[in-house]
mmCIF file of C-alpha atoms in Angstrom:
data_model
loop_
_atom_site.group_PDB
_atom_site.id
_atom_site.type_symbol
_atom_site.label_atom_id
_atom_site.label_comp_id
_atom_site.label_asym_id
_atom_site.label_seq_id
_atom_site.Cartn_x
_atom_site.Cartn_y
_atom_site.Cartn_z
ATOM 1 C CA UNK R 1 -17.216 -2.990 121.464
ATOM 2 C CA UNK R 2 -16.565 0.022 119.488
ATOM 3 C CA UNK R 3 -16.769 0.270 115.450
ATOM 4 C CA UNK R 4 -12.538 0.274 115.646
ATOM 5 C CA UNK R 5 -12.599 -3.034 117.425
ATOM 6 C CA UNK R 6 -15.483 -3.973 115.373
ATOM 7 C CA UNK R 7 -12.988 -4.525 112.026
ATOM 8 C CA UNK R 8 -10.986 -7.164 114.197
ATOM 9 C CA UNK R 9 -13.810 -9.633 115.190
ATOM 10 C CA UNK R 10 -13.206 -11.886 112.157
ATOM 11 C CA UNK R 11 -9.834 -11.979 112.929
ATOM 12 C CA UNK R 12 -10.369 -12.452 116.524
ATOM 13 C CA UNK R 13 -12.930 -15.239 116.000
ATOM 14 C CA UNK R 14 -10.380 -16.984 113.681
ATOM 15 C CA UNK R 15 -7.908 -16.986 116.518
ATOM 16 C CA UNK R 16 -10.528 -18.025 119.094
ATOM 17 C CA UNK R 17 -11.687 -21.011 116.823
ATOM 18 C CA UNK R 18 -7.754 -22.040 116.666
ATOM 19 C CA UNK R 19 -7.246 -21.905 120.718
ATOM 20 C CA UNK R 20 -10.608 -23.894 120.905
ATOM 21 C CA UNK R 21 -9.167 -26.333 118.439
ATOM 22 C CA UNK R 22 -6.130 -26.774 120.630
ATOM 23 C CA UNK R 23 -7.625 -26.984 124.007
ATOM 24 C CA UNK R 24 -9.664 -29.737 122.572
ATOM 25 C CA UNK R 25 -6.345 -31.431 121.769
ATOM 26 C CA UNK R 26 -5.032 -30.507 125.010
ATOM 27 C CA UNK R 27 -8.070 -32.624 126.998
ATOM 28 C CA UNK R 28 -8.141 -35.483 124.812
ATOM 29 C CA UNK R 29 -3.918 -35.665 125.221
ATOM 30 C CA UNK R 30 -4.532 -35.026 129.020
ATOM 31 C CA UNK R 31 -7.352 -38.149 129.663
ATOM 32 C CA UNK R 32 -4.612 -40.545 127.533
ATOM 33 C CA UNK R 33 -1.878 -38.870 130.067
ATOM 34 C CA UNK R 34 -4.325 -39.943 133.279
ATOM 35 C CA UNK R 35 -5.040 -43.470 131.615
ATOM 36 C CA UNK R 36 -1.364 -44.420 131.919
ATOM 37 C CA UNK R 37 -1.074 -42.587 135.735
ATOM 38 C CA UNK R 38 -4.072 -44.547 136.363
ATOM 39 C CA UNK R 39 -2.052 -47.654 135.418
ATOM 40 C CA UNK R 40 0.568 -46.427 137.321
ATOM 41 C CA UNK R 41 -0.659 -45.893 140.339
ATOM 42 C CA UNK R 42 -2.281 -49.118 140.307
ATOM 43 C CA UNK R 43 1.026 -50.824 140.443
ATOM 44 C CA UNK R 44 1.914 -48.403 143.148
ATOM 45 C CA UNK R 45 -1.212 -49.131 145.399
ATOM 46 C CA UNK R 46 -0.401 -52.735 144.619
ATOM 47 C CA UNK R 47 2.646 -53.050 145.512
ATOM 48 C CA UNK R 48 2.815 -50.281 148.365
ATOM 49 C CA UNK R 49 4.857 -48.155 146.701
ATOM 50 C CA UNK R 50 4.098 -44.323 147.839
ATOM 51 C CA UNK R 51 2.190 -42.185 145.488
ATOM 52 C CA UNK R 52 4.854 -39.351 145.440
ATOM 53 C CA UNK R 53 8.621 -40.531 143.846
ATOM 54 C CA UNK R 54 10.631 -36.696 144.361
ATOM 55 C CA UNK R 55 13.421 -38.402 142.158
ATOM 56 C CA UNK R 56 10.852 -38.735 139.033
ATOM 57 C CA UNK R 57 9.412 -35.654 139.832
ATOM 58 C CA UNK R 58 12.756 -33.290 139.601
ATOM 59 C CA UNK R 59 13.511 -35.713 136.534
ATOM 60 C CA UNK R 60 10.264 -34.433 134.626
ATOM 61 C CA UNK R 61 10.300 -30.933 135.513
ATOM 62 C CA UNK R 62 14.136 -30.483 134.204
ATOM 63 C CA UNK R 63 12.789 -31.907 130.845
ATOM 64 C CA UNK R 64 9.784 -30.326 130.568
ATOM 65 C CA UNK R 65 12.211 -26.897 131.367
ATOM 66 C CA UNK R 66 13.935 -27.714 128.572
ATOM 67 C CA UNK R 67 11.267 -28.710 126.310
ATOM 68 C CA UNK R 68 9.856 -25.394 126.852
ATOM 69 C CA UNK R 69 13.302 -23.594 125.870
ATOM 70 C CA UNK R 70 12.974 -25.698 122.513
ATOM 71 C CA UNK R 71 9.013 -24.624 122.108
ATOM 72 C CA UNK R 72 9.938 -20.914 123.658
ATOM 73 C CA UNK R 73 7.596 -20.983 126.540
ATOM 74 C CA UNK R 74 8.320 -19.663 129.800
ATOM 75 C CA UNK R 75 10.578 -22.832 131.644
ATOM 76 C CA UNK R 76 8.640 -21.482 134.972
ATOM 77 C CA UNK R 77 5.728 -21.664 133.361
ATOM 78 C CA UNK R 78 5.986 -25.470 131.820
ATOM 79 C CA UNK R 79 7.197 -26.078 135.901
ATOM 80 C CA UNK R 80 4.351 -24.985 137.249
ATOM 81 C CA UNK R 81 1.932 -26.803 134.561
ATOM 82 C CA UNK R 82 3.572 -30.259 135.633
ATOM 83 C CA UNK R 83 3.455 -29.887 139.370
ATOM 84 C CA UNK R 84 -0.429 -28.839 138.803
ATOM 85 C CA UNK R 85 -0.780 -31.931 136.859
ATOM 86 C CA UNK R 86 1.399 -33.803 138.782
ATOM 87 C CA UNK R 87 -1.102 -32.224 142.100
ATOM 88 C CA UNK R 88 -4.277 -33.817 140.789
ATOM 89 C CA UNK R 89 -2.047 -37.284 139.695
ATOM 90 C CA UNK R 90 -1.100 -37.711 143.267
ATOM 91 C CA UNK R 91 -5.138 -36.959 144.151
ATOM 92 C CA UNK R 92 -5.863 -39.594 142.024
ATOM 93 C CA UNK R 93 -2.756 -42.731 143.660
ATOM 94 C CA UNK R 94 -3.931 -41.965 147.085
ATOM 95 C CA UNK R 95 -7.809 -42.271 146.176
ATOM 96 C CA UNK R 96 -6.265 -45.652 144.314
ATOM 97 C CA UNK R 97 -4.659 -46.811 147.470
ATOM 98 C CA UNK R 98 -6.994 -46.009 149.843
ATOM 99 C CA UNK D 1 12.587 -50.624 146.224
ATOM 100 C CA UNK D 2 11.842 -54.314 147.661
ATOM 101 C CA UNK D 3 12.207 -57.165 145.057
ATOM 102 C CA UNK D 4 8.319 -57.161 144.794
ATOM 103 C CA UNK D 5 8.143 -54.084 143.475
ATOM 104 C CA UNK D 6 11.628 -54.427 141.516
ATOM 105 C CA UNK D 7 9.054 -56.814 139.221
ATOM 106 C CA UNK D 8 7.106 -54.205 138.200
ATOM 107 C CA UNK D 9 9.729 -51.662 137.436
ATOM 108 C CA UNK D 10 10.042 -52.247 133.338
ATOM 109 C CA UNK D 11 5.982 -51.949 133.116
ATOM 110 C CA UNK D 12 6.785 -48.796 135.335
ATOM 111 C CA UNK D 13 9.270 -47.585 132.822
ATOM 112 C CA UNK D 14 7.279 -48.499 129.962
ATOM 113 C CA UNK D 15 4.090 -45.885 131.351
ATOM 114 C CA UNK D 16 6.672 -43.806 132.453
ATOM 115 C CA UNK D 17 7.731 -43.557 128.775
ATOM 116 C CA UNK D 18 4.340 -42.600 127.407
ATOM 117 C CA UNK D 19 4.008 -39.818 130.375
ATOM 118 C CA UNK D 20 7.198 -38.159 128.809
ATOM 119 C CA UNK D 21 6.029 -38.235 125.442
ATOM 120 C CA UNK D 22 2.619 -37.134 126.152
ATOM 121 C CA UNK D 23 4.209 -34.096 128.017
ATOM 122 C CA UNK D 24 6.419 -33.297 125.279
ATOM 123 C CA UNK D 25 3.172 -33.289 123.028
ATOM 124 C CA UNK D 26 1.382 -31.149 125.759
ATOM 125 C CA UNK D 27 4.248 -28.395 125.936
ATOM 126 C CA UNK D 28 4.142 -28.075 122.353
ATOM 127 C CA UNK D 29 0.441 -27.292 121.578
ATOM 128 C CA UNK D 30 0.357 -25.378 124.632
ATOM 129 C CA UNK D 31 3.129 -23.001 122.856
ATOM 130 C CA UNK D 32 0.806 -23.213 119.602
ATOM 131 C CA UNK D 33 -1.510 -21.895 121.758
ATOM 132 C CA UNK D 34 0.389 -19.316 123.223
ATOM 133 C CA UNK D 35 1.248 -18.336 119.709
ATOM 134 C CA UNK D 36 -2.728 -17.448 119.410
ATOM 135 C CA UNK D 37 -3.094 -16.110 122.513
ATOM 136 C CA UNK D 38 -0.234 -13.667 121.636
ATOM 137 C CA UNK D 39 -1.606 -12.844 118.885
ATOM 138 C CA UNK D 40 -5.106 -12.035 120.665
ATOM 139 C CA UNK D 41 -3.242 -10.165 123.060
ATOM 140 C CA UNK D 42 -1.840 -7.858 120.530
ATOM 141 C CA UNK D 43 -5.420 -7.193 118.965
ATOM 142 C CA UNK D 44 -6.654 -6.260 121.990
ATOM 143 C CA UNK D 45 -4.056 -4.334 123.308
ATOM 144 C CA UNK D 46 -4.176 -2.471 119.737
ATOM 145 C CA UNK D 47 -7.726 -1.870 119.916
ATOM 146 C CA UNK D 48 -7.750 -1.099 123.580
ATOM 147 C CA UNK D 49 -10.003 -4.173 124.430
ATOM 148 C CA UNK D 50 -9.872 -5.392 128.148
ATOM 149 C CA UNK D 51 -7.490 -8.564 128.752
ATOM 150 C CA UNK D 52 -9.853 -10.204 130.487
ATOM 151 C CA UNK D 53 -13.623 -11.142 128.462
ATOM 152 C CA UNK D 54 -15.457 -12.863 131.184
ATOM 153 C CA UNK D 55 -18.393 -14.134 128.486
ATOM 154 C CA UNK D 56 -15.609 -15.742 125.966
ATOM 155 C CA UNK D 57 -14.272 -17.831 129.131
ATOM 156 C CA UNK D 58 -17.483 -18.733 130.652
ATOM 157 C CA UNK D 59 -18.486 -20.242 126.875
ATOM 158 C CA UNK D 60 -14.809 -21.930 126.992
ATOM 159 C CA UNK D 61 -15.482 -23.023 130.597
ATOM 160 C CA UNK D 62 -18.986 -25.044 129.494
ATOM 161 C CA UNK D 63 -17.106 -26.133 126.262
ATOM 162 C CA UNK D 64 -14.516 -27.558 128.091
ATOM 163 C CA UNK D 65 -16.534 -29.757 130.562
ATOM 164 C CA UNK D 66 -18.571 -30.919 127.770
ATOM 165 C CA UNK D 67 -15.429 -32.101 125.963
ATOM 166 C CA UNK D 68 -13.923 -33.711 129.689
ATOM 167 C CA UNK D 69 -16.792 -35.912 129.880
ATOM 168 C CA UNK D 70 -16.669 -37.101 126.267
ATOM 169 C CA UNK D 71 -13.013 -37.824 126.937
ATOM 170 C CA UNK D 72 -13.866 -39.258 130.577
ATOM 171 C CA UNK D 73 -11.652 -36.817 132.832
ATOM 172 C CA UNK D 74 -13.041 -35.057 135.431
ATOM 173 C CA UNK D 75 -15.012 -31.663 133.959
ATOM 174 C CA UNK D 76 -13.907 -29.749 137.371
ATOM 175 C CA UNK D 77 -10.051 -30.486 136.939
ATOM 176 C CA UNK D 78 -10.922 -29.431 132.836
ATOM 177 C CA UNK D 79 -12.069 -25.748 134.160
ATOM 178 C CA UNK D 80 -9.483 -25.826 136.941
ATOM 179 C CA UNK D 81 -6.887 -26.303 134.173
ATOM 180 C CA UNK D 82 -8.377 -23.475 131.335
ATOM 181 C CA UNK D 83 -8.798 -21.876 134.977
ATOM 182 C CA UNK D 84 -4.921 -21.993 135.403
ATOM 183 C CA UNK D 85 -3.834 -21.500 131.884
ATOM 184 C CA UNK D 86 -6.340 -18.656 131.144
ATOM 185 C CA UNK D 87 -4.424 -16.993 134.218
ATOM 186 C CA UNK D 88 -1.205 -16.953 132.497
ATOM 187 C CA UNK D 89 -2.905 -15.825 129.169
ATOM 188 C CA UNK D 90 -4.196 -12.763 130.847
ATOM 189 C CA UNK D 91 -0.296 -11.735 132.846
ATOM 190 C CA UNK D 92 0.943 -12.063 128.800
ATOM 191 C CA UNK D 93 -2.326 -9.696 127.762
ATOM 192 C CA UNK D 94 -1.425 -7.508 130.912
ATOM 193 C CA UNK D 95 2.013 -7.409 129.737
ATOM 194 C CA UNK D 96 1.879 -6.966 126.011
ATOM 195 C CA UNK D 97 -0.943 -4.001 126.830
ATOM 196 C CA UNK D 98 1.427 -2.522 129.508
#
């Protein structure tokens, strides 16, 4: 790091201690989201329901779209953080059911 | 949907519920956080500081497995998903640089 970039650590470790602030938030928000996809794919597994449901799926990822519009983050963005989520959810129902 | 499984729909709708508001809450830090990361993005590109700071993320990495196993998620889906959001961090950096 040279003596220009130097002048901006403080401010740079201010921003850093702010985005490690926030991913904190964003795990403990995420292992509340898997308690209640734990719960349901519980139901699922018991009553052989599949682990996948297409018609709740398109259903989230239009309102997460427009969610993002409202926080102004990239819609294809917010789309492709669900169906990750969504990826390791469905991991999660089939280990359940099987 | 067979009547069985008709039985569990309102405790399915009532998780369901909590899912969408727990997503709302995640798309709206993850914009605060975008807001910081934007902000990074334009001291670095200012100071002509790479995008990418490999130490930085491996310290976020170890932070963020420590946190997943306070909050009881798996610590290899916590770095896959810094993994995946880090990624889009660094196309903004690439961009706001470029």
């Amino acid at each position: 790091m040279n003596d220009q970039a130097a002048k901006i650590l403080p401010e740079l470790n201010r921003l850093r201690g702010s985005i490690d602030n926030i991913d904190a938030a964003l795990i403990y928000i995420l292992a509340e989201r898997f308690k209640c996809t734990k719960q349901v794919g519980k139901l699922k597994a018991e009553f052989n329901l599949p682990p996948t449901d297409l018609e709740r799926e398109s259903e989230q990822v239009a309102r997460l779209r427009n969610l993002a519009e409202t926080a102004q983050i990239d819609p294809v963005f917010a789309e492709k953080f669900l169906n990750f989520i969504i990826k390791e959810v469905i991991q999660h129902h089939k280990a359940a059911a099987g």
